[in-house]
Coordinates of C-alpha atoms in Angstrom, one line a residue:
Chain A
X760 CA 0.0 0.0 0.0
X761 CA 2.8 2.5 0.8
X762 CA 6.5 2.9 0.1
X763 CA 9.1 5.3 1.2
X764 CA 11.6 7.3 -0.8
X765 CA 14.1 9.7 0.9
X766 CA 12.1 11.3 3.6
X767 CA 9.0 10.8 1.6
X768 CA 6.2 8.3 2.2
X769 CA 4.1 7.5 -0.8
X770 CA 0.6 6.1 -0.2
X771 CA -1.1 4.2 -3.0
X772 CA -4.8 4.1 -2.7
X773 CA -7.0 1.2 -3.8
X774 CA -8.0 3.4 -6.8
X775 CA -4.4 3.4 -7.9
X776 CA -3.8 7.0 -7.1
X777 CA -0.5 7.9 -5.4
X778 CA 0.1 10.8 -3.1
X779 CA 3.2 11.7 -1.2
X780 CA 3.9 12.9 2.3
X781 CA 7.2 14.4 3.3
X782 CA 8.3 12.9 6.6
X783 CA 9.6 15.2 9.3
X784 CA 13.2 14.6 10.4
X785 CA 14.5 14.4 13.9
X786 CA 15.9 17.9 13.9
X787 CA 12.6 19.7 13.1
X788 CA 10.8 17.4 15.5
X789 CA 13.3 18.3 18.2
X790 CA 12.9 22.0 17.5
X791 CA 9.1 21.6 17.8
X792 CA 9.6 19.8 21.1
X793 CA 11.8 22.7 22.3
X794 CA 9.1 25.2 21.3
X795 CA 6.4 23.2 23.2
X796 CA 8.7 22.9 26.2
X797 CA 9.2 26.6 26.2
X798 CA 5.4 27.1 26.1
X799 CA 5.0 24.7 29.0
X800 CA 7.7 26.4 31.0
X801 CA 5.9 29.7 30.4
X802 CA 2.6 28.3 31.5
X803 CA 4.2 26.8 34.6
X804 CA 5.7 30.2 35.4
X805 CA 2.3 32.0 35.1
X806 CA 0.7 29.3 37.1
X807 CA 3.3 29.5 39.9
X808 CA 2.9 33.3 40.0
X809 CA -0.9 32.8 40.4
X810 CA -0.5 30.2 43.1
X811 CA 2.1 32.3 45.0
X812 CA -0.4 35.1 45.1
X813 CA -3.1 32.8 46.5
X814 CA -0.7 30.8 48.8
X815 CA -1.3 32.9 52.0
X816 CA -5.0 31.9 52.0
X817 CA -4.9 28.1 51.5
X818 CA -1.2 27.1 51.3
X819 CA -1.7 23.3 51.5
X820 CA -4.6 23.3 49.0
X821 CA -2.9 25.7 46.6
X822 CA 0.4 23.7 46.7
X823 CA -1.5 20.5 46.0
X824 CA -3.6 22.0 43.2
X825 CA -0.5 23.6 41.7
X826 CA 1.4 20.3 41.7
X827 CA -1.5 18.3 40.1
X828 CA -2.3 21.0 37.6
X829 CA 1.3 21.2 36.5
X830 CA 1.5 17.5 36.2
X831 CA -1.7 17.4 34.2
X832 CA -0.5 20.2 32.0
X833 CA 2.8 18.5 31.2
X834 CA 1.2 15.1 30.6
X835 CA -1.9 16.3 28.9
X836 CA -0.9 19.4 26.9
X837 CA 0.3 17.4 23.8
X838 CA -2.7 15.1 23.9
X839 CA -5.1 18.0 24.1
X840 CA -3.3 20.1 21.5
X841 CA -2.9 17.2 19.0
X842 CA -6.6 16.4 19.4
X843 CA -8.0 19.9 19.1
X844 CA -5.5 21.2 16.5
X845 CA -5.8 18.0 14.4
X846 CA -2.4 16.5 14.9
X847 CA -0.5 19.7 15.8
X848 CA 0.9 21.3 18.9
X849 CA 2.0 24.9 19.0
X850 CA 5.6 23.8 18.2
X851 CA 4.5 21.6 15.4
X852 CA 2.4 24.3 14.0
X853 CA 5.3 26.8 14.0
X854 CA 7.6 24.2 12.4
X855 CA 4.8 23.1 9.9
X856 CA 4.7 19.6 11.2
X857 CA 1.6 17.4 11.7
X858 CA 0.9 14.0 13.2
X859 CA -1.1 11.8 10.9
X860 CA -2.1 8.2 10.7
X861 CA 0.6 6.1 9.0
X862 CA -1.8 4.8 6.4
X863 CA -3.2 8.2 5.6
X864 CA -6.4 7.6 7.6
X865 CA -8.1 9.9 10.1
X866 CA -6.0 10.4 13.3
X867 CA -7.9 8.8 16.2
X868 CA -8.0 10.0 19.8
X869 CA -6.6 6.7 21.0
X870 CA -3.6 7.1 18.6
X871 CA -2.9 10.5 20.1
X872 CA -3.1 9.2 23.7
X873 CA -0.9 6.1 23.0
X874 CA 1.8 8.1 21.2
X875 CA 2.0 10.6 24.0
X876 CA 2.0 8.1 26.8
X877 CA 4.8 6.2 25.2
X878 CA 6.9 9.4 25.6
X879 CA 7.7 8.0 29.1
X880 CA 9.9 5.4 27.3
X881 CA 11.0 7.5 24.3
X882 CA 12.4 10.1 26.8
X883 CA 14.7 7.6 28.4
X884 CA 17.3 8.0 29.7
X885 CA 17.1 11.7 29.1
X886 CA 16.4 14.2 26.4
X887 CA 14.5 11.7 24.2
X888 CA 17.6 9.6 23.5
X889 CA 15.6 6.5 22.8
X890 CA 13.0 8.3 20.7
X891 CA 15.7 10.3 18.8
X892 CA 17.8 7.3 17.9
X893 CA 14.7 5.4 16.7
X894 CA 13.6 8.4 14.6
X895 CA 16.9 8.3 12.8
X896 CA 16.9 4.6 12.4
X897 CA 13.3 3.8 11.5
X898 CA 12.1 3.7 7.9
X899 CA 9.3 6.2 8.6
X900 CA 11.1 8.4 11.1
X901 CA 9.0 6.9 13.9
X902 CA 9.8 6.9 17.6
X903 CA 8.4 4.2 19.8
X904 CA 5.2 6.2 20.4
X905 CA 4.6 6.5 16.7
X906 CA 5.2 2.8 16.2
X907 CA 2.7 1.8 18.9
X908 CA 0.1 4.3 17.7
X909 CA 0.7 3.7 14.0
X910 CA 1.3 7.4 13.3
X911 CA 4.0 9.4 11.4
X912 CA 4.9 13.1 11.6
X913 CA 4.9 14.8 8.3
X914 CA 6.0 18.2 7.0
X915 CA 3.1 20.3 5.7
X916 CA 3.6 21.7 2.3
X917 CA 3.0 25.4 1.5
X918 CA 1.2 26.2 -1.7
X919 CA 2.7 29.6 -2.5
X920 CA 2.4 30.6 -6.1
X921 CA 5.9 31.1 -7.6
X922 CA 6.7 34.8 -8.4
X923 CA 7.3 34.2 -12.1
X924 CA 7.1 37.9 -13.0
X925 CA 10.4 38.5 -11.2
X926 CA 12.1 35.3 -12.2
X927 CA 11.0 35.4 -15.9
X928 CA 10.9 39.1 -16.9
X929 CA 9.1 38.7 -20.2
X930 CA 12.0 37.8 -22.5
X931 CA 11.8 36.1 -25.8
X932 CA 11.5 32.3 -25.4
X933 CA 12.7 30.3 -28.5
X934 CA 11.3 27.0 -27.1
X935 CA 7.8 28.3 -27.5
X936 CA 8.1 28.2 -31.2
X937 CA 7.9 24.4 -30.9
X938 CA 4.6 23.9 -28.9
X939 CA 4.5 20.1 -29.5
X940 CA 8.0 19.7 -28.1
X941 CA 7.3 22.2 -25.3
X942 CA 4.3 20.0 -24.3
X943 CA 6.4 16.9 -24.4
X944 CA 9.0 18.7 -22.2
X945 CA 6.2 19.5 -19.6
X946 CA 5.2 15.9 -19.7
X947 CA 8.7 14.6 -19.0
X948 CA 9.8 17.1 -16.4
X949 CA 9.3 15.7 -12.9
X950 CA 7.8 18.1 -10.3
X951 CA 11.1 17.9 -8.2
X952 CA 13.2 18.8 -11.3
X953 CA 10.9 21.7 -12.2
X954 CA 11.0 23.0 -8.7
X955 CA 14.8 22.7 -8.6
X956 CA 15.1 24.7 -11.8
X957 CA 12.8 27.4 -10.5
X958 CA 14.7 27.7 -7.2
X959 CA 18.0 27.8 -9.1
X960 CA 16.7 30.8 -11.1
X961 CA 15.3 32.5 -8.0
X962 CA 18.6 32.2 -6.1
X963 CA 20.9 32.9 -9.0
X964 CA 22.1 36.3 -7.6
X965 CA 23.2 34.7 -4.4
X966 CA 25.6 32.3 -6.2
X967 CA 29.3 33.0 -6.9
X968 CA 30.0 33.5 -10.6
X969 CA 31.8 30.1 -10.9
X970 CA 29.1 28.2 -9.1
X971 CA 26.4 29.9 -11.1
X972 CA 28.0 28.9 -14.4
X973 CA 28.6 25.4 -13.3
X974 CA 25.1 24.9 -11.8
X975 CA 23.2 26.2 -14.8
X976 CA 25.4 24.2 -17.2
X977 CA 24.6 21.0 -15.3
X978 CA 20.9 21.8 -15.2
X979 CA 20.7 22.8 -18.8
X980 CA 22.4 19.6 -19.8
X981 CA 19.9 17.6 -17.8
X982 CA 16.9 19.4 -19.4
X983 CA 18.4 19.1 -22.9
X984 CA 18.8 15.4 -22.4
X985 CA 15.1 15.2 -21.2
X986 CA 13.7 16.7 -24.4
X987 CA 16.1 17.7 -27.3
X988 CA 15.0 20.9 -29.2
X989 CA 16.1 21.7 -32.8
X990 CA 19.4 23.6 -33.0
X991 CA 17.7 26.8 -34.2
X992 CA 15.9 27.0 -30.8
X993 CA 19.1 26.7 -28.7
X994 CA 21.7 28.3 -30.9
X995 CA 23.4 31.2 -29.1
X996 CA 21.2 30.6 -26.0
X997 CA 23.3 30.6 -22.8
X998 CA 22.7 27.7 -20.2
X999 CA 21.0 30.2 -17.9
X1000 CA 18.7 31.5 -20.5
X1001 CA 17.9 28.0 -21.6
X1002 CA 16.9 27.1 -18.1
X1003 CA 14.9 30.3 -17.9
X1004 CA 13.1 29.2 -21.1
X1005 CA 12.4 25.7 -19.6
X1006 CA 11.0 27.1 -16.4
X1007 CA 8.9 29.5 -18.6
X1008 CA 7.5 26.5 -20.6
X1009 CA 6.8 24.4 -17.5
X1010 CA 5.4 27.1 -15.2
X1011 CA 4.2 30.3 -16.8
X1012 CA 1.2 28.8 -18.7
X1013 CA 0.0 28.0 -15.2
X1014 CA 0.2 31.3 -13.5
X1015 CA -3.5 31.3 -13.6
X1016 CA -3.6 27.8 -12.4
X1017 CA -2.3 28.5 -9.0
X1018 CA -3.8 26.3 -6.3
X1019 CA -7.0 27.6 -4.9
X1020 CA -5.6 28.1 -1.3
Chain B
X657 CA -2.8 14.0 -22.2
X658 CA -4.3 17.4 -21.3
X659 CA -4.3 19.7 -24.4
X660 CA -5.3 22.9 -22.7
X661 CA -4.1 22.9 -19.1
X662 CA -5.5 26.3 -18.2
X663 CA -9.0 25.4 -19.4
X664 CA -8.7 22.1 -17.6
X665 CA -7.9 23.7 -14.3
X666 CA -10.5 26.4 -14.7
X667 CA -13.1 23.8 -15.2
X668 CA -11.9 21.5 -12.4
X669 CA -11.2 24.1 -9.7
X670 CA -14.8 24.5 -8.5
X671 CA -15.0 20.8 -7.8
X672 CA -11.7 20.9 -5.8
X673 CA -13.1 23.8 -3.9
X674 CA -16.3 21.9 -3.1
X675 CA -14.3 18.9 -2.0
X676 CA -12.2 21.1 0.3
X677 CA -15.3 22.7 1.8
X678 CA -16.6 19.1 2.6
X679 CA -13.3 18.2 4.2
X680 CA -13.1 21.4 6.2
X681 CA -16.6 20.8 7.5
X682 CA -15.8 17.2 8.5
X683 CA -12.7 18.3 10.3
X684 CA -14.4 21.2 12.2
X685 CA -17.8 19.9 13.0
X686 CA -17.6 16.7 15.0
X687 CA -21.3 16.0 14.8
X688 CA -21.5 16.5 11.0
X689 CA -22.8 13.5 9.1
X690 CA -23.4 12.9 5.4
X691 CA -26.8 11.8 4.1
X692 CA -26.9 9.4 1.2
X693 CA -26.9 12.2 -1.5
X694 CA -24.0 14.2 0.1
X695 CA -22.0 10.9 0.7
X696 CA -22.4 10.1 -3.0
X697 CA -21.4 13.6 -4.0
X698 CA -18.3 13.5 -1.7
X699 CA -17.3 10.1 -3.1
X700 CA -17.7 11.5 -6.7
X701 CA -15.5 14.6 -5.9
X702 CA -12.8 12.4 -4.3
X703 CA -12.7 10.2 -7.4
X704 CA -12.7 13.1 -9.7
X705 CA -9.8 14.9 -7.7
X706 CA -7.9 11.5 -7.8
X707 CA -8.3 11.3 -11.5
X708 CA -7.2 14.9 -11.9
X709 CA -4.1 14.2 -9.8
X710 CA -3.2 11.3 -12.1
X711 CA -3.7 13.4 -15.2
X712 CA -1.7 16.3 -13.9
X713 CA 1.0 14.0 -12.6
X714 CA 1.4 12.5 -16.0
X715 CA 1.5 15.9 -17.5
X716 CA 4.4 17.0 -15.2
X717 CA 2.4 20.0 -13.9
X718 CA 3.6 22.7 -11.6
X719 CA 4.8 21.2 -8.3
X720 CA 2.7 23.5 -6.1
X721 CA -0.5 22.5 -7.9
X722 CA 0.4 18.8 -7.7
X723 CA 1.1 19.1 -4.0
X724 CA -2.2 20.9 -3.4
X725 CA -4.1 18.1 -5.2
X726 CA -2.1 15.5 -3.3
X727 CA -3.0 17.0 0.0
X728 CA -6.7 17.2 -1.1
X729 CA -6.7 13.6 -2.2
X730 CA -4.9 12.5 1.0
X731 CA -7.4 14.2 3.2
X732 CA -10.4 12.8 1.3
X733 CA -8.8 9.3 1.3
X734 CA -8.5 9.4 5.1
X735 CA -12.2 10.1 5.3
X736 CA -13.4 7.7 2.6
X737 CA -11.4 4.7 3.7
X738 CA -11.6 5.2 7.5
X739 CA -13.7 2.5 9.0
X740 CA -13.4 3.3 12.7
X741 CA -16.4 5.0 14.4
X742 CA -16.0 8.7 14.7
X743 CA -16.3 9.7 18.4
X744 CA -19.2 12.1 18.5
X745 CA -19.8 12.7 22.2
X746 CA -18.3 11.6 25.5
X747 CA -20.7 9.2 27.2
X748 CA -19.1 9.0 30.6
X749 CA -21.7 6.9 32.3
X750 CA -21.8 4.4 29.4
X751 CA -18.0 4.3 29.4
X752 CA -17.9 3.7 33.2
X753 CA -20.7 1.1 33.3
X754 CA -20.0 -0.8 30.1
X755 CA -16.8 0.1 28.1
X756 CA -14.2 0.0 30.9
X757 CA -15.2 -3.3 32.6
X758 CA -15.8 -5.0 29.3
X759 CA -12.4 -4.0 28.1
X760 CA -10.9 -5.2 31.4
X761 CA -12.6 -8.6 31.0
X762 CA -11.6 -8.9 27.3
X763 CA -8.0 -8.8 28.4
X764 CA -8.4 -10.7 31.6
X765 CA -5.5 -13.1 30.9
X766 CA -3.1 -10.1 30.8
X767 CA -4.5 -9.0 34.2
X768 CA -3.9 -12.5 35.7
X769 CA -0.4 -12.4 34.3
X770 CA 0.2 -9.0 35.9
X771 CA -1.3 -10.3 39.2
X772 CA 0.9 -13.5 39.1
X773 CA 4.1 -11.6 38.5
X774 CA 3.3 -9.2 41.3
X775 CA 2.5 -12.1 43.6
X776 CA 5.8 -13.8 42.7
X777 CA 7.6 -10.6 43.6
X778 CA 5.6 -10.4 46.9
X779 CA 6.6 -14.0 47.8
X780 CA 10.3 -13.4 47.1
X781 CA 10.2 -10.1 48.9
X782 CA 8.6 -11.6 52.0
X783 CA 11.2 -14.4 52.1
X784 CA 14.3 -12.2 51.5
X785 CA 13.3 -9.4 54.0
X786 CA 13.8 -11.8 56.9
X787 CA 17.5 -11.3 56.4
X788 CA 18.6 -7.9 57.9
X789 CA 21.0 -7.2 55.1
X790 CA 18.4 -7.9 52.5
X791 CA 16.0 -5.6 54.3
X792 CA 18.3 -2.6 53.9
X793 CA 18.4 -3.3 50.1
X794 CA 14.8 -4.2 49.6
X795 CA 13.3 -1.3 51.6
X796 CA 15.3 1.8 50.6
X797 CA 13.0 4.3 52.4
X798 CA 13.9 5.7 55.8
X799 CA 10.5 5.2 57.4
X800 CA 10.6 1.5 56.3
X801 CA 14.1 0.9 57.5
X802 CA 13.4 1.3 61.1
X803 CA 11.8 -1.5 63.2
X804 CA 7.9 -1.5 62.6
X805 CA 7.2 -1.6 66.4
X806 CA 9.5 1.4 67.0
X807 CA 7.8 3.4 64.2
X808 CA 4.3 2.6 65.4
X809 CA 5.3 3.7 68.9
X810 CA 6.5 7.0 67.5
X811 CA 3.2 7.4 65.7
X812 CA 1.2 6.5 68.8
X813 CA 3.1 9.2 70.8
X814 CA 2.5 11.7 68.2
X815 CA -1.2 11.1 68.0
X816 CA -1.6 11.0 71.7
X817 CA 0.1 14.4 72.0
X818 CA -2.1 15.7 69.1
X819 CA -5.2 14.5 71.0
X820 CA -4.1 16.2 74.2
X821 CA -3.0 19.5 72.6
X822 CA -5.8 19.5 70.0
X823 CA -3.9 19.7 66.8
X824 CA -4.0 17.7 63.6
X825 CA -0.7 15.9 62.9
X826 CA -1.4 16.0 59.1
X827 CA -2.6 19.6 59.0
X828 CA -1.1 21.5 56.1
X829 CA 0.0 18.2 54.4
X830 CA -3.1 16.5 53.2
X831 CA -3.6 18.3 49.8
X832 CA 0.1 18.2 49.1
X833 CA 0.1 14.5 50.1
X834 CA -2.8 13.8 47.8
X835 CA -1.0 15.5 44.9
X836 CA 2.2 13.6 45.6
X837 CA 0.4 10.2 45.7
X838 CA -1.6 10.9 42.6
X839 CA 1.4 12.1 40.6
X840 CA 3.8 9.4 41.8
X841 CA 1.4 6.5 41.3
X842 CA 0.1 7.6 37.9
X843 CA 3.6 8.2 36.7
X844 CA 4.7 4.7 37.8
X845 CA 1.5 3.2 36.1
X846 CA 2.0 5.0 32.8
X847 CA 5.6 3.9 32.7
X848 CA 4.5 0.3 33.5
X849 CA 2.1 0.5 30.6
X850 CA 4.5 2.2 28.2
X851 CA 7.2 -0.4 29.0
X852 CA 5.0 -2.9 27.3
X853 CA 6.8 -1.7 24.1
X854 CA 9.9 -3.5 25.3
X855 CA 8.1 -6.8 24.5
X856 CA 6.7 -6.7 28.0
X857 CA 10.1 -7.1 29.7
X858 CA 10.0 -3.6 31.3
X859 CA 6.5 -4.2 32.5
X860 CA 7.5 -7.5 34.1
X861 CA 10.4 -5.7 35.8
X862 CA 8.3 -2.9 37.3
X863 CA 5.6 -5.3 38.5
X864 CA 8.0 -7.7 40.0
X865 CA 9.9 -4.8 41.7
X866 CA 6.6 -3.5 43.2
X867 CA 5.7 -7.0 44.3
X868 CA 9.0 -7.4 46.1
X869 CA 8.6 -4.1 47.9
X870 CA 5.0 -4.9 48.9
X871 CA 5.9 -8.4 50.1
X872 CA 8.9 -7.1 52.1
X873 CA 6.9 -4.4 53.9
X874 CA 4.1 -6.8 54.7
X875 CA 6.3 -9.5 56.0
X876 CA 8.3 -7.0 58.0
X877 CA 5.2 -5.7 59.9
X878 CA 3.7 -9.2 60.3
X879 CA 6.9 -10.5 61.8
X880 CA 6.9 -7.6 64.2
X881 CA 3.3 -8.5 65.2
X882 CA 1.9 -5.3 63.7
X883 CA -0.4 -6.9 61.1
X884 CA -3.5 -5.0 62.2
X885 CA -1.7 -1.7 61.9
X886 CA -0.3 -2.6 58.5
X887 CA -3.8 -3.6 57.3
X888 CA -5.3 -0.3 58.6
X889 CA -2.5 1.6 57.0
X890 CA -2.4 -0.1 53.6
X891 CA -5.8 -1.4 53.0
X892 CA -7.9 1.8 52.5
X893 CA -5.9 3.1 49.6
X894 CA -4.1 -0.2 48.6
X895 CA -7.5 -1.7 47.7
X896 CA -7.6 0.6 44.7
X897 CA -4.0 1.5 44.2
X898 CA -2.6 -2.0 43.8
X899 CA -5.4 -3.1 41.4
X900 CA -4.7 0.1 39.4
X901 CA -1.0 -0.8 39.0
X902 CA -2.0 -4.3 38.1
X903 CA -4.3 -2.9 35.4
X904 CA -1.5 -0.7 34.1
X905 CA 0.6 -3.9 33.9
X906 CA -2.3 -5.5 32.1
X907 CA -2.2 -2.6 29.6
X908 CA 1.5 -3.1 29.2
X909 CA 1.0 -6.8 28.4
X910 CA -1.8 -6.0 25.9
X911 CA 0.7 -3.7 24.1
X912 CA 3.4 -6.4 24.3
X913 CA 1.1 -9.0 22.9
X914 CA 0.2 -6.8 20.0
X915 CA 3.9 -6.1 19.4
X916 CA 4.8 -9.8 19.4
X917 CA 1.8 -10.8 17.4
X918 CA 1.0 -13.9 19.4
X919 CA -1.9 -16.0 18.1
X920 CA -2.7 -13.7 15.2
X921 CA -1.6 -13.3 11.6
X922 CA -2.6 -9.7 11.3
X923 CA 0.3 -7.3 10.3
X924 CA 1.8 -5.2 13.1
X925 CA 0.1 -2.0 12.2
X926 CA -3.3 -3.7 12.2
X927 CA -2.6 -5.2 15.6
X928 CA -1.5 -1.9 17.0
X929 CA -4.5 -0.2 15.5
X930 CA -6.8 -2.7 17.1
X931 CA -5.6 -2.3 20.7
X932 CA -5.3 1.5 20.7
X933 CA -8.8 2.1 22.1
X934 CA -8.4 -0.6 24.7
X935 CA -5.1 0.8 25.9
X936 CA -6.7 4.2 26.4
X937 CA -9.7 2.7 28.2
X938 CA -7.4 0.8 30.6
X939 CA -5.2 3.9 31.2
X940 CA -8.4 5.9 31.9
X941 CA -9.5 3.3 34.4
X942 CA -6.0 3.4 36.1
X943 CA -6.1 7.1 36.3
X944 CA -9.5 7.2 38.0
X945 CA -8.6 4.6 40.5
X946 CA -5.3 6.3 41.4
X947 CA -6.9 9.7 41.9
X948 CA -9.4 8.1 44.3
X949 CA -6.5 6.2 46.0
X950 CA -4.5 9.4 46.4
X951 CA -7.3 11.1 48.3
X952 CA -7.9 8.0 50.5
X953 CA -4.3 7.7 51.3
X954 CA -3.8 11.3 52.3
X955 CA -7.1 11.8 54.1
X956 CA -7.7 8.4 55.7
X957 CA -4.8 5.8 55.5
X958 CA -2.2 8.1 57.1
X959 CA -4.4 8.8 60.1
X960 CA -3.3 6.0 62.2
X961 CA -4.9 6.3 65.7
X962 CA -7.8 8.6 64.9
X963 CA -10.1 6.3 63.0
X964 CA -10.4 2.8 64.5
X965 CA -8.5 0.2 62.6
X966 CA -11.5 -2.0 62.1
X967 CA -13.3 0.9 60.2
X968 CA -10.2 1.5 58.0
X969 CA -9.9 -2.2 57.2
X970 CA -13.7 -2.5 56.6
X971 CA -13.5 0.5 54.3
X972 CA -10.7 -1.1 52.3
X973 CA -12.4 -4.5 52.2
X974 CA -15.7 -2.8 50.9
X975 CA -13.7 -0.9 48.2
X976 CA -12.1 -4.2 47.1
X977 CA -15.3 -6.1 46.9
X978 CA -17.0 -3.3 45.0
X979 CA -14.1 -3.0 42.6
X980 CA -14.2 -6.7 42.1
X981 CA -17.9 -6.7 41.4
X982 CA -17.5 -3.7 39.1
X983 CA -14.6 -5.1 37.0
X984 CA -16.0 -8.6 36.7
X985 CA -19.8 -8.1 36.6
X986 CA -20.6 -4.6 35.4
X987 CA -21.9 -4.2 31.8
X988 CA -22.5 -7.9 31.4
X989 CA -26.0 -7.4 29.9
X990 CA -24.7 -4.9 27.3
X991 CA -23.5 -6.2 23.9
X992 CA -19.7 -6.2 24.2
X993 CA -18.0 -3.1 22.8
X994 CA -16.1 -3.6 19.6
X995 CA -12.6 -2.5 19.2
X996 CA -10.4 -1.8 16.2
X997 CA -11.5 -1.6 12.6
X998 CA -13.6 -4.8 12.6
X999 CA -17.2 -4.1 13.1
X1000 CA -16.9 -0.4 13.2
X1001 CA -19.3 1.6 11.1
X1002 CA -18.2 3.0 7.8
X1003 CA -17.4 6.7 7.7
X1004 CA -18.3 9.3 7.0

């Protein structure tokens, strides 16, 4: 039903449709944990200030309530957050991570409780050593809690429309003279390669001159091998311009086709 | 192959938007249910979006658009193929009366195993504690290291003085004590359950260690001729605290069994999926029992010479009988609750 490429889990539905989910790595998960821990520390600070103010009236009761509330907060915060925020805590939301069912199904309450109770073991001996090591070693970046609850943590994609106006400033595109070849090129370019070409163009000014020439030569060679165009279309066109033309062919017809976010 | 991509997307986008609205509604409104017509429409939109994803994927379309459609199909897939019941409201009474005891009985063998390991620990603890050297190792707490008769004498003097001078020996400590007992016991129980992931070895170790400690304390007091004091001290809260830890061990063994895959050919993830709700039920049961035990321990068990021993022992015995009746007989008339994907109604 599902297979994994590098940091990516692909689920194949019974209808034969594949969709990919990018798995969160140990570093982003640790950062999310740090953010959540900071939130919990802040909540504990506020709570203790509140209790200190009320302590003179009922010191025993207040101390007892404080201890139990703090414990419930530290144990239950992630459970409550992941349930009400549909697989996210504050840290995960900031880092654009989400807990989902490992088979792409709806995340159940029991899965959330089990994965969070298993933290008691994942956190052993300290600072999530067991969980961290397993996240690195496991095929789906799962800690023990994820394995027991059948969950994975994925990175949420953003759907920003690429700023093609700035990247492709309306220059002549010789490849567009061959619409049938341009269509074939669009068909052959993988989403990853298209994105790579776009990013290379967007970041070209931050590259050193040597790196820029070398990178665009390599990318141009790759795209030329994917779909060869007649010599008239490429004669005198630099590698960078060739790549610009490729990105134009792949993306610009879809500027109106931006995802309806 | 798509000839006119822009036209294709313009035509399909309203359907993607409609599917997205359905999904948002399902996610945000727990009580929302489809009727037959909307279910058919939802299924149609899902199939159409899946088909669009395949077409656009073949075409090598813009990555952002593909990712958007992938996420849409992924969300719809989760709703279409989910077969577990959607929890729509918390039915506390039903859970207490039927779900919790039925779940306990469904995994009774794991409870008996938990009980047996603890008893084995008790037995060994009670034998080893006879040796003074072993006592120092087995009972690492200061108030347990001293001779039971000596400790009881100290307690008696304290309570006599409190009676004469009119103060409460536990004043200012009861709420703190309750919090301490609840936190400490629930933490131990959660760890006992969670250690089931070590194929049950960690659970066995914790239960056995608890048993050794319990057996050693009991034998130490019985040998000192203070059995009544011991019963009055431990029974009121122990009647719920010890079963709670045994149930935590039971949950650990349920987890371990699913991990090992004993007596089933289901794949690991199916086994884990099936036991999830039962684990949560058992952990809920443990938590309730330990909250109760925390109050009883702080407000009753630790008052040694105020409440007569026979009342404390009677209270503990009543709790134990009621707990036994509850776990083994409650909810028997109700159709057993189903767990896991099997038998659950289709969603949405």
